[in-house]
Amino acid sequence: MAKNLNCLISAGPTREWIDPVRFISNPSSGKMGYALAKEAKKRGFVVNLVTGPVSIKAVDGITVKQVETAEEMRIAMIENYDTADLVLMCAAVSDHRPKFKWHQKKKKIEFPKNIEMIPNEDILEQLGRKKKKFQTLVGFAAETENGAQNALMKLKKKNLDWIALNDVSNSSIGFNSDFNEITLFSSGGKIAKLAFSSKEELATQMFELILK
Ligand code: PMT
């Protein structure tokens, strides 16, 4: 049991608003991140969950911080990071946001043909730069092509201990499915293929490997 150890997890999508009624987002349901949070709780961690907008009920005994934008998620993750022993960044964070947000609903006829986008900060990369010796940092890589190559590049660039590769081109797993299939890569060169199963089962297997 992980007594007195803190686990910080992010889950769900972010929303980047264009005007008060329109936003840019992605199909993340939060199921994978919430399954990890439940597993962490079961193993005795004190759990902080930072979540984008999802329709999953809060989990008993877990501190939940609701956020919407990538910047709100970044602030919540940084606030809880220094005391976290294990960090799992499962959220699907928007890489970009509209440069301008209109404060009134844009009428159909005035709606711009092009929306200028600017980059959001990479939260995980920022956490990787601040990582202390006692901390284990785990990221996800949602890929549609060259999965292993891209995941390994992210593992290194973001200074992670582990990365979980998720093939999001397969609609039976990944985004919004109850099931998943993951390949875990460690910074020390370990590779583990976790076969198709429920997100709960995969969360159990991920913790077993990471805590070994
Ligand atoms: O929520 P579900 O429906 O259950 O779906 C689960 C999932 C598919 C969302 C999940 O398993 C998953 O793959 N999450 C990562 C999604 C993602 O944003 O991947 P990425 O390859 O674009 O980003 C790599 C890593 O950097 C991720 O850990 C991401 O959280 C992080 N990131 C990305 C951009 C950014 N601005 N800041 C970040 O921290």
GROMACS .gro file of C-alpha atoms and ligand atoms in nm:
model
  251
    1MET     CA    1   0.000   0.000   0.000
    2ALA     CA    2   0.114   0.350  -0.093
    3LYS     CA    3   0.052   0.510   0.253
    4ASN     CA    4   0.120   0.886   0.271
    5LEU     CA    5   0.215   0.903  -0.097
    6ASN     CA    6   0.048   1.159  -0.323
    7CYS     CA    7  -0.074   1.085  -0.672
    8LEU     CA    8  -0.168   1.366  -0.912
    9ILE     CA    9  -0.373   1.273  -1.219
   10SER     CA   10  -0.520   1.472  -1.506
   11ALA     CA   11  -0.819   1.349  -1.707
   12GLY     CA   12  -1.060   1.452  -1.979
   13PRO     CA   13  -1.048   1.716  -2.250
   14THR     CA   14  -0.982   2.089  -2.238
   15ARG     CA   15  -1.202   2.352  -2.402
   16GLU     CA   16  -1.065   2.657  -2.583
   17TRP     CA   17  -1.339   2.912  -2.630
   18ILE     CA   18  -1.398   3.106  -2.952
   19ASP     CA   19  -1.700   3.298  -2.821
   20PRO     CA   20  -1.947   3.229  -2.533
   21VAL     CA   21  -2.118   2.947  -2.728
   22ARG     CA   22  -1.838   2.783  -2.929
   23PHE     CA   23  -1.518   2.606  -2.834
   24ILE     CA   24  -1.242   2.380  -2.971
   25SER     CA   25  -1.204   2.050  -2.792
   26ASN     CA   26  -1.157   1.673  -2.847
   27PRO     CA   27  -1.351   1.349  -2.772
   28SER     CA   28  -1.180   1.256  -2.443
   29SER     CA   29  -1.441   1.118  -2.201
   30GLY     CA   30  -1.219   1.109  -1.892
   31LYS     CA   31  -1.274   0.733  -1.854
   32MET     CA   32  -0.904   0.641  -1.865
   33GLY     CA   33  -0.798   0.915  -1.623
   34TYR     CA   34  -1.080   0.840  -1.376
   35ALA     CA   35  -0.994   0.466  -1.387
   36LEU     CA   36  -0.634   0.557  -1.295
   37ALA     CA   37  -0.758   0.780  -1.013
   38LYS     CA   38  -0.974   0.497  -0.869
   39GLU     CA   39  -0.684   0.255  -0.891
   40ALA     CA   40  -0.451   0.499  -0.716
   41LYS     CA   41  -0.707   0.541  -0.437
   42LYS     CA   42  -0.745   0.163  -0.403
   43ARG     CA   43  -0.368   0.136  -0.359
   44GLY     CA   44  -0.367   0.386  -0.071
   45PHE     CA   45  -0.245   0.702  -0.247
   46VAL     CA   46  -0.380   1.042  -0.152
   47VAL     CA   47  -0.528   1.135  -0.491
   48ASN     CA   48  -0.568   1.474  -0.656
   49LEU     CA   49  -0.758   1.461  -0.983
   50VAL     CA   50  -0.755   1.760  -1.219
   51THR     CA   51  -1.032   1.711  -1.471
   52GLY     CA   52  -1.164   1.878  -1.781
   53PRO     CA   53  -1.542   1.874  -1.845
   54VAL     CA   54  -1.668   1.512  -1.841
   55SER     CA   55  -1.991   1.342  -1.741
   56ILE     CA   56  -1.835   1.096  -1.495
   57LYS     CA   57  -1.938   1.127  -1.129
   58ALA     CA   58  -1.678   1.238  -0.874
   59VAL     CA   59  -1.500   0.955  -0.697
   60ASP     CA   60  -1.537   0.920  -0.317
   61GLY     CA   61  -1.221   1.003  -0.124
   62ILE     CA   62  -1.051   1.179  -0.414
   63THR     CA   63  -0.992   1.555  -0.430
   64VAL     CA   64  -1.126   1.676  -0.763
   65LYS     CA   65  -1.043   2.010  -0.928
   66GLN     CA   66  -1.263   2.092  -1.228
   67VAL     CA   67  -1.105   2.299  -1.504
   68GLU     CA   68  -1.195   2.395  -1.860
   69THR     CA   69  -0.904   2.547  -2.050
   70ALA     CA   70  -0.549   2.418  -2.092
   71GLU     CA   71  -0.422   2.719  -1.897
   72GLU     CA   72  -0.656   2.640  -1.604
   73MET     CA   73  -0.535   2.279  -1.616
   74ARG     CA   74  -0.172   2.395  -1.618
   75ILE     CA   75  -0.225   2.615  -1.311
   76ALA     CA   76  -0.403   2.333  -1.120
   77MET     CA   77  -0.131   2.080  -1.207
   78ILE     CA   78   0.151   2.316  -1.104
   79GLU     CA   79  -0.029   2.397  -0.775
   80ASN     CA   80  -0.036   2.029  -0.679
   81TYR     CA   81   0.292   1.916  -0.835
   82ASP     CA   82   0.560   1.978  -0.572
   83THR     CA   83   0.408   1.733  -0.322
   84ALA     CA   84   0.314   1.466  -0.580
   85ASP     CA   85   0.512   1.141  -0.572
   86LEU     CA   86   0.344   1.000  -0.881
   87VAL     CA   87   0.198   1.207  -1.166
   88LEU     CA   88  -0.014   1.063  -1.448
   89MET     CA   89  -0.093   1.311  -1.725
   90CYS     CA   90  -0.383   1.141  -1.903
   91ALA     CA   91  -0.577   1.452  -2.009
   92ALA     CA   92  -0.615   1.537  -2.376
   93VAL     CA   93  -0.487   1.894  -2.363
   94SER     CA   94  -0.549   2.129  -2.652
   95ASP     CA   95  -0.217   2.225  -2.811
   96HIS     CA   96  -0.360   2.555  -2.938
   97ARG     CA   97  -0.621   2.814  -2.849
   98PRO     CA   98  -0.783   3.095  -3.048
   99LYS     CA   99  -0.581   3.414  -3.024
  100PHE     CA  100  -0.896   3.615  -2.954
  101LYS     CA  101  -1.210   3.520  -2.765
  102TRP     CA  102  -1.517   3.723  -2.856
  103HIS     CA  103  -1.722   3.826  -2.554
  104GLN     CA  104  -2.052   3.821  -2.745
  105LYS     CA  105  -2.184   3.540  -2.961
  106LYS     CA  106  -2.058   3.588  -3.317
  107LYS     CA  107  -2.348   3.609  -3.559
  108LYS     CA  108  -2.351   3.352  -3.838
  109ILE     CA  109  -2.285   3.614  -4.104
  110GLU     CA  110  -1.995   3.774  -3.910
  111PHE     CA  111  -1.826   3.444  -3.825
  112PRO     CA  112  -1.463   3.461  -3.946
  113LYS     CA  113  -1.348   3.230  -4.226
  114ASN     CA  114  -1.019   3.174  -4.045
  115ILE     CA  115  -0.953   3.168  -3.674
  116GLU     CA  116  -0.601   3.258  -3.568
  117MET     CA  117  -0.461   3.003  -3.323
  118ILE     CA  118  -0.172   3.039  -3.078
  119PRO     CA  119   0.011   2.759  -2.893
  120ASN     CA  120  -0.078   2.656  -2.539
  121GLU     CA  121   0.205   2.578  -2.302
  122ASP     CA  122   0.294   2.211  -2.282
  123ILE     CA  123   0.198   2.126  -1.923
  124LEU     CA  124   0.381   1.794  -1.912
  125GLU     CA  125   0.700   1.943  -2.053
  126GLN     CA  126   0.686   2.207  -1.783
  127LEU     CA  127   0.639   1.937  -1.514
  128GLY     CA  128   0.930   1.742  -1.667
  129ARG     CA  129   1.159   2.044  -1.633
  130LYS     CA  130   1.069   2.080  -1.262
  131LYS     CA  131   1.085   1.707  -1.180
  132LYS     CA  132   1.254   1.614  -0.851
  133LYS     CA  133   1.438   1.286  -0.779
  134PHE     CA  134   1.153   1.142  -0.568
  135GLN     CA  135   0.891   1.202  -0.840
  136THR     CA  136   0.771   0.961  -1.109
  137LEU     CA  137   0.625   1.133  -1.413
  138VAL     CA  138   0.403   0.943  -1.656
  139GLY     CA  139   0.263   1.082  -1.981
  140PHE     CA  140   0.036   0.950  -2.254
  141ALA     CA  141   0.089   0.973  -2.628
  142ALA     CA  142  -0.226   0.976  -2.840
  143GLU     CA  143  -0.107   0.883  -3.188
  144THR     CA  144  -0.260   0.795  -3.525
  145GLU     CA  145   0.070   0.706  -3.702
  146ASN     CA  146   0.434   0.624  -3.617
  147GLY     CA  147   0.318   0.552  -3.261
  148ALA     CA  148   0.633   0.407  -3.104
  149GLN     CA  149   0.859   0.667  -3.266
  150ASN     CA  150   0.642   0.961  -3.153
  151ALA     CA  151   0.590   0.819  -2.803
  152LEU     CA  152   0.965   0.771  -2.752
  153MET     CA  153   1.031   1.124  -2.874
  154LYS     CA  154   0.777   1.260  -2.619
  155LEU     CA  155   0.923   1.043  -2.340
  156LYS     CA  156   1.263   1.204  -2.393
  157LYS     CA  157   1.157   1.560  -2.475
  158LYS     CA  158   0.926   1.585  -2.170
  159ASN     CA  159   1.173   1.413  -1.930
  160LEU     CA  160   0.924   1.137  -1.841
  161ASP     CA  161   0.981   0.809  -1.656
  162TRP     CA  162   0.707   0.632  -1.852
  163ILE     CA  163   0.485   0.699  -2.149
  164ALA     CA  164   0.167   0.512  -2.243
  165LEU     CA  165   0.114   0.491  -2.618
  166ASN     CA  166  -0.251   0.502  -2.723
  167ASP     CA  167  -0.351   0.434  -3.084
  168VAL     CA  168  -0.637   0.680  -3.125
  169SER     CA  169  -0.698   0.586  -3.490
  170ASN     CA  170  -0.875   0.272  -3.363
  171SER     CA  171  -1.227   0.369  -3.252
  172SER     CA  172  -1.276   0.053  -3.042
  173ILE     CA  173  -1.012   0.181  -2.796
  174GLY     CA  174  -0.879   0.518  -2.679
  175PHE     CA  175  -1.111   0.818  -2.693
  176ASN     CA  176  -1.451   0.763  -2.531
  177SER     CA  177  -1.438   0.381  -2.538
  178ASP     CA  178  -1.476   0.166  -2.225
  179PHE     CA  179  -1.174  -0.029  -2.349
  180ASN     CA  180  -0.814   0.042  -2.430
  181GLU     CA  181  -0.489  -0.109  -2.543
  182ILE     CA  182  -0.161   0.047  -2.441
  183THR     CA  183   0.212   0.009  -2.495
  184LEU     CA  184   0.417   0.138  -2.204
  185PHE     CA  185   0.773   0.259  -2.262
  186SER     CA  186   1.008   0.347  -1.975
  187SER     CA  187   1.303   0.585  -1.983
  188GLY     CA  188   1.517   0.284  -1.886
  189GLY     CA  189   1.423   0.099  -2.207
  190LYS     CA  190   1.145  -0.130  -2.078
  191ILE     CA  191   0.854  -0.199  -2.313
  192ALA     CA  192   0.525  -0.359  -2.204
  193LYS     CA  193   0.228  -0.427  -2.428
  194LEU     CA  194  -0.097  -0.419  -2.230
  195ALA     CA  195  -0.356  -0.603  -2.438
  196PHE     CA  196  -0.716  -0.499  -2.513
  197SER     CA  197  -0.917  -0.479  -2.191
  198SER     CA  198  -1.133  -0.246  -1.985
  199LYS     CA  199  -0.980   0.084  -1.883
  200GLU     CA  200  -1.012  -0.028  -1.517
  201GLU     CA  201  -0.811  -0.344  -1.586
  202LEU     CA  202  -0.547  -0.146  -1.776
  203ALA     CA  203  -0.521   0.104  -1.490
  204THR     CA  204  -0.446  -0.189  -1.255
  205GLN     CA  205  -0.180  -0.325  -1.492
  206MET     CA  206  -0.023   0.019  -1.539
  207PHE     CA  207   0.011   0.068  -1.162
  208GLU     CA  208   0.161  -0.279  -1.122
  209LEU     CA  209   0.431  -0.202  -1.378
  210ILE     CA  210   0.504   0.154  -1.270
  211LEU     CA  211   0.524   0.073  -0.898
  212LYS     CA  212   0.748  -0.234  -0.947
  213PMT     O1  213  -1.056   1.018  -2.182
  213PMT     P1  214  -1.078   0.890  -2.259
  213PMT     O2  215  -1.199   0.895  -2.350
  213PMT     O3  216  -1.081   0.769  -2.166
  213PMT     O4  217  -0.954   0.868  -2.358
  213PMT     C1  218  -0.827   0.843  -2.305
  213PMT     C2  219  -0.718   0.920  -2.387
  213PMT     C3  220  -0.716   0.867  -2.529
  213PMT     C4  221  -0.749   1.070  -2.387
  213PMT     C5  222  -0.581   0.896  -2.313
  213PMT     O5  223  -0.554   0.759  -2.305
  213PMT     C6  224  -0.465   0.968  -2.383
  213PMT     O6  225  -0.406   0.918  -2.478
  213PMT     N1  226  -0.432   1.088  -2.331
  213PMT     C7  227  -0.328   1.178  -2.390
  213PMT     C8  228  -0.390   1.266  -2.494
  213PMT     C9  229  -0.289   1.365  -2.551
  213PMT     O7  230  -0.309   1.484  -2.538
  213PMT     O8  231  -0.183   1.311  -2.608
  213PMT     P2  232  -0.065   1.395  -2.685
  213PMT     O9  233   0.017   1.292  -2.751
  213PMT    O10  234  -0.124   1.506  -2.768
  213PMT    O11  235   0.017   1.461  -2.567
  213PMT    C10  236   0.129   1.397  -2.505
  213PMT    C11  237   0.127   1.423  -2.355
  213PMT    O12  238   0.147   1.562  -2.330
  213PMT    C12  239  -0.001   1.383  -2.286
  213PMT    O13  240   0.030   1.325  -2.161
  213PMT    C13  241  -0.074   1.517  -2.267
  213PMT    O14  242  -0.156   1.514  -2.152
  213PMT    C14  243   0.042   1.614  -2.252
  213PMT     N2  244   0.017   1.752  -2.299
  213PMT    C15  245  -0.017   1.777  -2.428
  213PMT    C16  246  -0.034   1.907  -2.472
  213PMT    C17  247  -0.019   2.014  -2.378
  213PMT     N3  248  -0.038   2.140  -2.413
  213PMT     N4  249   0.013   1.985  -2.251
  213PMT    C18  250   0.032   1.857  -2.209
  213PMT    O15  251   0.061   1.833  -2.091
   0.00000   0.00000   0.00000
